[in-house]
Short mmCIF file of C-alpha atoms in Angstrom, two decimals:
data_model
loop_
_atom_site.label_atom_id
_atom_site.label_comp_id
_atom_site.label_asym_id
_atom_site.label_seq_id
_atom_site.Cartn_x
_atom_site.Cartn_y
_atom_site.Cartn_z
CA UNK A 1 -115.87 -44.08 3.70
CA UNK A 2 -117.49 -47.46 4.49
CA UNK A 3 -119.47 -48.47 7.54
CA UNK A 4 -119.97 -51.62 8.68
CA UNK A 5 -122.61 -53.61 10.42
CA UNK A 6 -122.69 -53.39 14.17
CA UNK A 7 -123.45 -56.19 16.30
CA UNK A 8 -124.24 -54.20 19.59
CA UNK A 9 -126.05 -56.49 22.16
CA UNK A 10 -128.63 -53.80 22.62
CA UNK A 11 -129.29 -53.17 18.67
CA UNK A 12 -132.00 -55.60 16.78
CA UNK A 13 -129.89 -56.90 14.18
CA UNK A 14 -132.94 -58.34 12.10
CA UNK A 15 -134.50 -54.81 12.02
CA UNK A 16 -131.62 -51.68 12.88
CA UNK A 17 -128.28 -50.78 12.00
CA UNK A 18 -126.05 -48.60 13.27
CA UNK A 19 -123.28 -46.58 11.42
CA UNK A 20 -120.28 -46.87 12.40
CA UNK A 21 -119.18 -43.88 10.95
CA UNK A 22 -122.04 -41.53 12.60
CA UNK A 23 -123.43 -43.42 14.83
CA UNK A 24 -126.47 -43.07 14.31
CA UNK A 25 -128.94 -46.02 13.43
CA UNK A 26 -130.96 -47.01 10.51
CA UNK A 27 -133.98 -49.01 9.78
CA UNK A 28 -133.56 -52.31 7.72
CA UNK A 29 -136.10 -51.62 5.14
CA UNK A 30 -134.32 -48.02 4.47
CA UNK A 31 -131.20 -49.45 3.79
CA UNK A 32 -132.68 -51.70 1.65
CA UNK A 33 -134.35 -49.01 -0.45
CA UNK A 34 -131.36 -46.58 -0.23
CA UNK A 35 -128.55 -49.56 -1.54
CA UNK A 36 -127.31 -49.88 2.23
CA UNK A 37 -126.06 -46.23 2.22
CA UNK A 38 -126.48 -44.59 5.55
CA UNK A 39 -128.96 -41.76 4.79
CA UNK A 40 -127.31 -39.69 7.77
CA UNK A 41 -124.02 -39.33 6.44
CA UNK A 42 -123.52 -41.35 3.06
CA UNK A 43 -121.27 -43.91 3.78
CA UNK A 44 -121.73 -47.32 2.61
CA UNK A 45 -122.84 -50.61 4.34
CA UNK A 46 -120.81 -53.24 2.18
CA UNK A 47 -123.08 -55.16 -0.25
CA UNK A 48 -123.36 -59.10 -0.26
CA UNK A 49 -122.63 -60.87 -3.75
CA UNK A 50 -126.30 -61.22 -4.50
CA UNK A 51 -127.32 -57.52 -3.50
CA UNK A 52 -124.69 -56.57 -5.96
CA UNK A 53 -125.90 -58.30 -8.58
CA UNK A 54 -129.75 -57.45 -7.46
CA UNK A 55 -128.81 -53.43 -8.06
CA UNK A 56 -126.25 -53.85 -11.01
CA UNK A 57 -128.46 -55.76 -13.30
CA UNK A 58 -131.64 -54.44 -14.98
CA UNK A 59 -134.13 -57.73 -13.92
CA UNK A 60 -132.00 -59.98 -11.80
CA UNK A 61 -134.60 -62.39 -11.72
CA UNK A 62 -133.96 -62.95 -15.55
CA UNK A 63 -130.13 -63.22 -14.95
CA UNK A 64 -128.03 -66.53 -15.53
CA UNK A 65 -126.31 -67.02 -12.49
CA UNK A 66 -123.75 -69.35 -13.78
CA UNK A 67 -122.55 -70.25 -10.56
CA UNK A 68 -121.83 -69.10 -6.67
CA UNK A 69 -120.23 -70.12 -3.35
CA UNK A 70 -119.34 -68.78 -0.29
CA UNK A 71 -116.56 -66.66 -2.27
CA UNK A 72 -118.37 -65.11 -4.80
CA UNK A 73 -120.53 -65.51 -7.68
CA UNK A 74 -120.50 -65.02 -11.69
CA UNK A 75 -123.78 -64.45 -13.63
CA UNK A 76 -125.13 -63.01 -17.05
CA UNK A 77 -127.19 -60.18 -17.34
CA UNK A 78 -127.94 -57.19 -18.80
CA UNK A 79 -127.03 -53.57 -17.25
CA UNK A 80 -129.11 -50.71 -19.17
CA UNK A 81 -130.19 -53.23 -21.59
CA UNK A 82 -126.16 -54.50 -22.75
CA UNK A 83 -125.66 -57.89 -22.17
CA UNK A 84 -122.76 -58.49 -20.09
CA UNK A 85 -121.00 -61.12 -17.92
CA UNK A 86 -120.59 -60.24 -14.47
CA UNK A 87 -117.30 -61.58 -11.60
CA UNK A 88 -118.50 -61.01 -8.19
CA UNK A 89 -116.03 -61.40 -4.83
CA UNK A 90 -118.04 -61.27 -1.89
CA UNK A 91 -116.84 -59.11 1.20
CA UNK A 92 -114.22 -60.08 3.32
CA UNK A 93 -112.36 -62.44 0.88
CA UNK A 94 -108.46 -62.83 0.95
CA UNK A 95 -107.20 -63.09 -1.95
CA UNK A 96 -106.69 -66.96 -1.34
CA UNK A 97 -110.05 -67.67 -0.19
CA UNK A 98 -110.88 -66.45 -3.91
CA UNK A 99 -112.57 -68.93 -6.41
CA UNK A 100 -110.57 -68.60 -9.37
CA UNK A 101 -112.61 -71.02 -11.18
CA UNK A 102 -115.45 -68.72 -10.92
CA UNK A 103 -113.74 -65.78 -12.51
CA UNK A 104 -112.55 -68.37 -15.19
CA UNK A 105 -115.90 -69.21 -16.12
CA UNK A 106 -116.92 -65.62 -16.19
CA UNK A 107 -113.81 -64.85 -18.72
CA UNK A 108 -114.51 -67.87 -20.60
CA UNK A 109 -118.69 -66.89 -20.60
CA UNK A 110 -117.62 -63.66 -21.79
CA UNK A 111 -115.25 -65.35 -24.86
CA UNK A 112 -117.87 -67.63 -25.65
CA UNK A 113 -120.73 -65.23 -26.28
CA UNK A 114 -118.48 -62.33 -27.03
CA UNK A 115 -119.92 -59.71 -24.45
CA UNK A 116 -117.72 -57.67 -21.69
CA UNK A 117 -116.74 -58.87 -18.83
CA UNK A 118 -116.82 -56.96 -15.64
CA UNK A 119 -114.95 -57.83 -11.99
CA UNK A 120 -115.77 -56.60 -8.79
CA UNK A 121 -113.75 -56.80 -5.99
CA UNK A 122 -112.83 -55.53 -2.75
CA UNK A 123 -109.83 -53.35 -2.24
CA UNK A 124 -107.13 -55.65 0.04
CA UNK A 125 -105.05 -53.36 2.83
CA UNK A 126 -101.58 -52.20 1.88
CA UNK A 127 -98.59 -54.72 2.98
CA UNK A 128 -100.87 -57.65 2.14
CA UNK A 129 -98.36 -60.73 1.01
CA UNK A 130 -100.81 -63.48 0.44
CA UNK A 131 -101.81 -63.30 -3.37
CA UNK A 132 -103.10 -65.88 -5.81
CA UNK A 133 -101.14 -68.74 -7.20
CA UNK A 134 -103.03 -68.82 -9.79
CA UNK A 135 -102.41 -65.42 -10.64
CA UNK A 136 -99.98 -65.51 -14.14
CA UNK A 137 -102.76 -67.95 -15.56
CA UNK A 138 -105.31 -65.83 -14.53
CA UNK A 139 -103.93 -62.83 -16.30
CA UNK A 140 -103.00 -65.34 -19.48
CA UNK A 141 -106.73 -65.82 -19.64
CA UNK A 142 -107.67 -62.28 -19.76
CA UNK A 143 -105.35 -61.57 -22.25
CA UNK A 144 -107.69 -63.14 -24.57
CA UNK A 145 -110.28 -60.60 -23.90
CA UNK A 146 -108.07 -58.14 -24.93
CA UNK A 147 -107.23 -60.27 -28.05
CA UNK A 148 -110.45 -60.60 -28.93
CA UNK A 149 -111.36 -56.73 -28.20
CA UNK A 150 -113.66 -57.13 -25.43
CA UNK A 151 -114.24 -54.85 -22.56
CA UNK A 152 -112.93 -55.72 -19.33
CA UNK A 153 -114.20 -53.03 -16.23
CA UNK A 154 -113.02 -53.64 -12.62
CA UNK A 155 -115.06 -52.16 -9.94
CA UNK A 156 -113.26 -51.70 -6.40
CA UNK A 157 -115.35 -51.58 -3.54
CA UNK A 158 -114.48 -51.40 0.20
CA UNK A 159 -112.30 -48.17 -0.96
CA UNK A 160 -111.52 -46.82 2.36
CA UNK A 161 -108.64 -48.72 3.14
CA UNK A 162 -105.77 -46.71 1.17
CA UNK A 163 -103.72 -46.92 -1.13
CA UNK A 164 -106.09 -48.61 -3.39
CA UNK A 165 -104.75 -52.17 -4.07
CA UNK A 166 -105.81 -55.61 -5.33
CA UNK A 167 -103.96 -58.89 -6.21
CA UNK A 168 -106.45 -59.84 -9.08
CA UNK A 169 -105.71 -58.21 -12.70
CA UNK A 170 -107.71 -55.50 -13.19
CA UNK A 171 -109.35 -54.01 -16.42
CA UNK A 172 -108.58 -51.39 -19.18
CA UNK A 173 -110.85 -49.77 -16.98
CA UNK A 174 -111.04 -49.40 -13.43
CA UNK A 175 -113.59 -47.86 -11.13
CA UNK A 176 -113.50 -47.47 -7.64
CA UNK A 177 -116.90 -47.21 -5.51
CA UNK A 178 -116.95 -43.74 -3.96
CA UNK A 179 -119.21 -42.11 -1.17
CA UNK A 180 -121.37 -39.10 -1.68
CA UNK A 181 -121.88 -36.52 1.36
CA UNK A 182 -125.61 -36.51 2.44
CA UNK A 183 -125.64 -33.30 4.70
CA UNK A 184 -123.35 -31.12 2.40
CA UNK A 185 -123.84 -31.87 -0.67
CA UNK A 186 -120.15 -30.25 -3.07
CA UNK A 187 -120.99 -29.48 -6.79
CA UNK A 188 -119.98 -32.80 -8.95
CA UNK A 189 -115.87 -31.84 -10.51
CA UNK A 190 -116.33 -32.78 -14.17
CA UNK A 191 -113.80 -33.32 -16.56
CA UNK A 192 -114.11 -32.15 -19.75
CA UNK A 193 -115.00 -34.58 -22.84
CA UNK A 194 -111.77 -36.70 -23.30
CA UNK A 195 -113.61 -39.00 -27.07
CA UNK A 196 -116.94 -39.21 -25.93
CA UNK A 197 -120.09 -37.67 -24.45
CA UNK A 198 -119.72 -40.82 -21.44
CA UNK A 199 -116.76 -39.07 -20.73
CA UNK A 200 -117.99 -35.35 -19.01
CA UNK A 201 -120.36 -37.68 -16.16
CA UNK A 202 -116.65 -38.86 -15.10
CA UNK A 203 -116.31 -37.51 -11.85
CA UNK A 204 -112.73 -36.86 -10.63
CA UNK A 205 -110.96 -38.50 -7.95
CA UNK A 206 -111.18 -37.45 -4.49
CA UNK A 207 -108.17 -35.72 -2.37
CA UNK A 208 -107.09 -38.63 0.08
CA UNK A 209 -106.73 -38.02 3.49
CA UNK A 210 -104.04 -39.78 4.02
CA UNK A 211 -101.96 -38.11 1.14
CA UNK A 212 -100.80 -41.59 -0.47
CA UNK A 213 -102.03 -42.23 -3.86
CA UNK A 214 -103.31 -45.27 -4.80
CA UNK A 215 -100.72 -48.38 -5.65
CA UNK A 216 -103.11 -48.58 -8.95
CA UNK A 217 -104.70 -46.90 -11.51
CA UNK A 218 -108.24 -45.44 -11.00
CA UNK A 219 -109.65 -44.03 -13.51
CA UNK A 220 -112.58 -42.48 -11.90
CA UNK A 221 -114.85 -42.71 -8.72
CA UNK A 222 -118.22 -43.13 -8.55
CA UNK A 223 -121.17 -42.80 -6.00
CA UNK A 224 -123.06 -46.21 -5.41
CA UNK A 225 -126.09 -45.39 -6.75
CA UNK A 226 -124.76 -44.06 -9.63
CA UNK A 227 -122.66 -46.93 -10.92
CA UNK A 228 -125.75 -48.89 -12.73
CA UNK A 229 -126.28 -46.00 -14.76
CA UNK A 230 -122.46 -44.90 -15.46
CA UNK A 231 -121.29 -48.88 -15.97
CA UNK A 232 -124.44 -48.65 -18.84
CA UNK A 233 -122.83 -45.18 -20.36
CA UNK A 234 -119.57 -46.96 -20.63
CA UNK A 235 -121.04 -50.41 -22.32
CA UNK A 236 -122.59 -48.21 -24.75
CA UNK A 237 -119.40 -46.23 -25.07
CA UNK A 238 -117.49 -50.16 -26.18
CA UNK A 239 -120.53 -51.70 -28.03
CA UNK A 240 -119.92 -52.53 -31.64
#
């Protein structure tokens, strides 16, 4: 579950935070160090474009960042050392608010020097009409990728709205951000090797609440602060 970032008249918004899931508040700095998860309960503050980027990449001050806006940003970096170009849709952004020409220039940086690409993107709410004109080009475009045999990995984040659903193509491979309970820790649910040694850190899905499965396909979930290491397994996994 996501939390979000109260605004209480009483509550220092420079310095504290309080979870809206416990309730209970946090200090600044320890989100900071902790990738804005609560460290009562594990659930996730959402991340800005840039603190994205600052967490995904290995040096993010060495990382091209191609270009950014109020929507979004694309850069090149590398993620456990494999160079890759990265699609970023900040929080809060309907799919018509999107930039396509950002995620074009990310597909086209990707062609270009041959290197994945990978999207991330917030899940939209079920019954949500307003989708992308641009959308047939868009998938058109990634096509190509898949023409030319590159990787394409879409992350979903703000996953607690349910089903699962976005109006932007998604990858071969699709991840959606998951939580991690801080106070009762479960054992990790493996499953078993599938081709590859990447394969048994593949943690399965989660039993929804709600009973509704998600509208697309997921192929696993992972914890925040595991997804730098896991998106590296699976770059490995495609490299030449």
């Amino acid at each position: 579950m996501e939390t979000s970032i109260s605004t209480d008249t009483g509550q220092s918004i420079n310095l504290w935070h309080k979870c809206t899931v416990c309730k209970e508040v946090v200090f600044r700095g320890e989100l900071e160090r902790n990738l804005y998860i609560c460290s009562h309960c594990g659930a996730l503050f959402p991340l800005l474009a840039e603190k994205r980027l600052e967490y995904l990449f290995d040096d993010p001050s060495v990382a091209k960042i191609r270009s950014t806006n109020a929507a979004g940003l694309t850069a090149e970096g590398t993620i456990s050392e494999y160079p890759t170009c990265l699609f970023i849709a900040d929080i809060d952004v309907i799919p018509t608010e999107i930039d396509v020409s950002l995620l074009l220039a990310s597909i086209e940086n990707a062609l270009q020097k041959q290197i994945p690409l990978i999207t991330i993107i917030a899940c939209q709410p079920e019954g949500y009409k307003d989708t992308l004109k641009e959308t047939p080009y868009v998938t058109m475009q990634m096509e190509r990728l898949a023409e030319a045999s590159l990787p394409h990995i879409t992350v979903m984040t703000e996953t607690e709205v349910y089903p699962l659903a976005t109006h932007l193509p998604i990858g071969e491979l699709v991840i959606a951000e998951g939580t991690v309970a801080i106070k009762k820790p479960t054992p990790s649910n493996l499953q078993p090797a599938l081709h590859a040694p990447e394969e048994q850190l593949i943690t399965q899905a989660p039993t929804l609440k709600t009973g509704i499965e998600p509208d697309i396909s997921v192929d696993c979930y992972i914890p925040r602060e595991e997804l730098p290491n896991i998106l590296g397994l699976f770059l490995k996994f495609f490299s030449p």
